[in-house]
Tab-separated table of C-alpha atoms in Angstrom:
chain	number	residue	atom	x	y	z
A	56	MET	CA	12.789	-14.248	-14.821
A	57	MET	CA	9.787	-13.360	-12.686
A	58	ASN	CA	6.526	-15.126	-13.469
A	59	VAL	CA	3.222	-13.262	-13.773
A	60	PHE	CA	1.934	-14.269	-10.330
A	61	ASP	CA	5.080	-13.025	-8.574
A	62	GLY	CA	4.971	-9.802	-10.577
A	63	ILE	CA	1.385	-9.091	-9.550
A	64	ARG	CA	1.967	-10.108	-5.946
A	65	THR	CA	5.015	-7.884	-5.518
A	66	MET	CA	3.715	-4.869	-7.463
A	67	LEU	CA	4.095	-1.549	-5.666
A	68	ALA	CA	2.075	1.614	-6.200
A	69	VAL	CA	4.372	4.656	-6.201
A	70	ARG	CA	2.861	7.820	-4.770
A	71	ASN	CA	5.968	9.857	-4.058
A	72	TYR	CA	8.338	10.859	-6.829
A	73	ARG	CA	11.781	12.407	-6.800
A	74	THR	CA	12.054	15.999	-7.939
A	75	GLU	CA	15.489	15.605	-9.548
A	76	LYS	CA	15.667	15.891	-13.324
A	77	ILE	CA	16.505	12.876	-15.464
A	78	PRO	CA	19.501	13.524	-17.754
A	79	ALA	CA	18.572	13.944	-21.431
A	80	GLU	CA	20.845	11.019	-22.392
A	81	VAL	CA	18.901	8.690	-20.078
A	82	VAL	CA	15.546	9.848	-21.458
A	83	THR	CA	16.831	9.312	-25.001
A	84	ARG	CA	17.933	5.742	-24.187
A	85	ILE	CA	14.576	4.916	-22.565
A	86	VAL	CA	12.594	6.324	-25.496
A	87	GLU	CA	14.802	4.457	-27.977
A	88	ALA	CA	14.265	1.176	-26.096
A	89	GLY	CA	10.503	1.727	-26.167
A	90	ARG	CA	10.567	2.622	-29.844
A	91	LEU	CA	12.336	-0.637	-30.688
A	92	THR	CA	9.623	-2.796	-29.104
A	93	GLY	CA	6.881	-4.414	-31.124
A	94	SER	CA	3.618	-2.716	-31.954
A	95	SER	CA	0.251	-3.848	-33.233
A	96	ARG	CA	0.693	-4.849	-36.870
A	97	ASN	CA	4.091	-3.121	-36.748
A	98	GLN	CA	2.330	0.225	-37.261
A	99	GLN	CA	4.696	2.050	-34.874
A	100	GLN	CA	2.431	5.049	-34.419
A	101	TRP	CA	4.533	6.636	-31.688
A	102	ASP	CA	4.071	10.145	-30.336
A	103	PHE	CA	6.787	11.445	-27.992
A	104	ILE	CA	6.409	14.712	-26.117
A	105	GLY	CA	9.614	16.211	-24.765
A	106	SER	CA	8.103	18.880	-22.543
A	107	PRO	CA	9.119	18.816	-18.865
A	108	ALA	CA	5.840	20.605	-18.063
A	109	ILE	CA	3.940	17.412	-18.803
């Protein structure tokens, strides 16, 4: 596992993004993984927007 110093030192700023669409199944898995993480006081006040325009 990477320690904090190595993570900061090797961080990259991305300025160019791919134009290809991410499959809906992949987006669903990513959102589900994020939803399962902890939140402050377990409030879980999530708002997900599924618009490709954003």
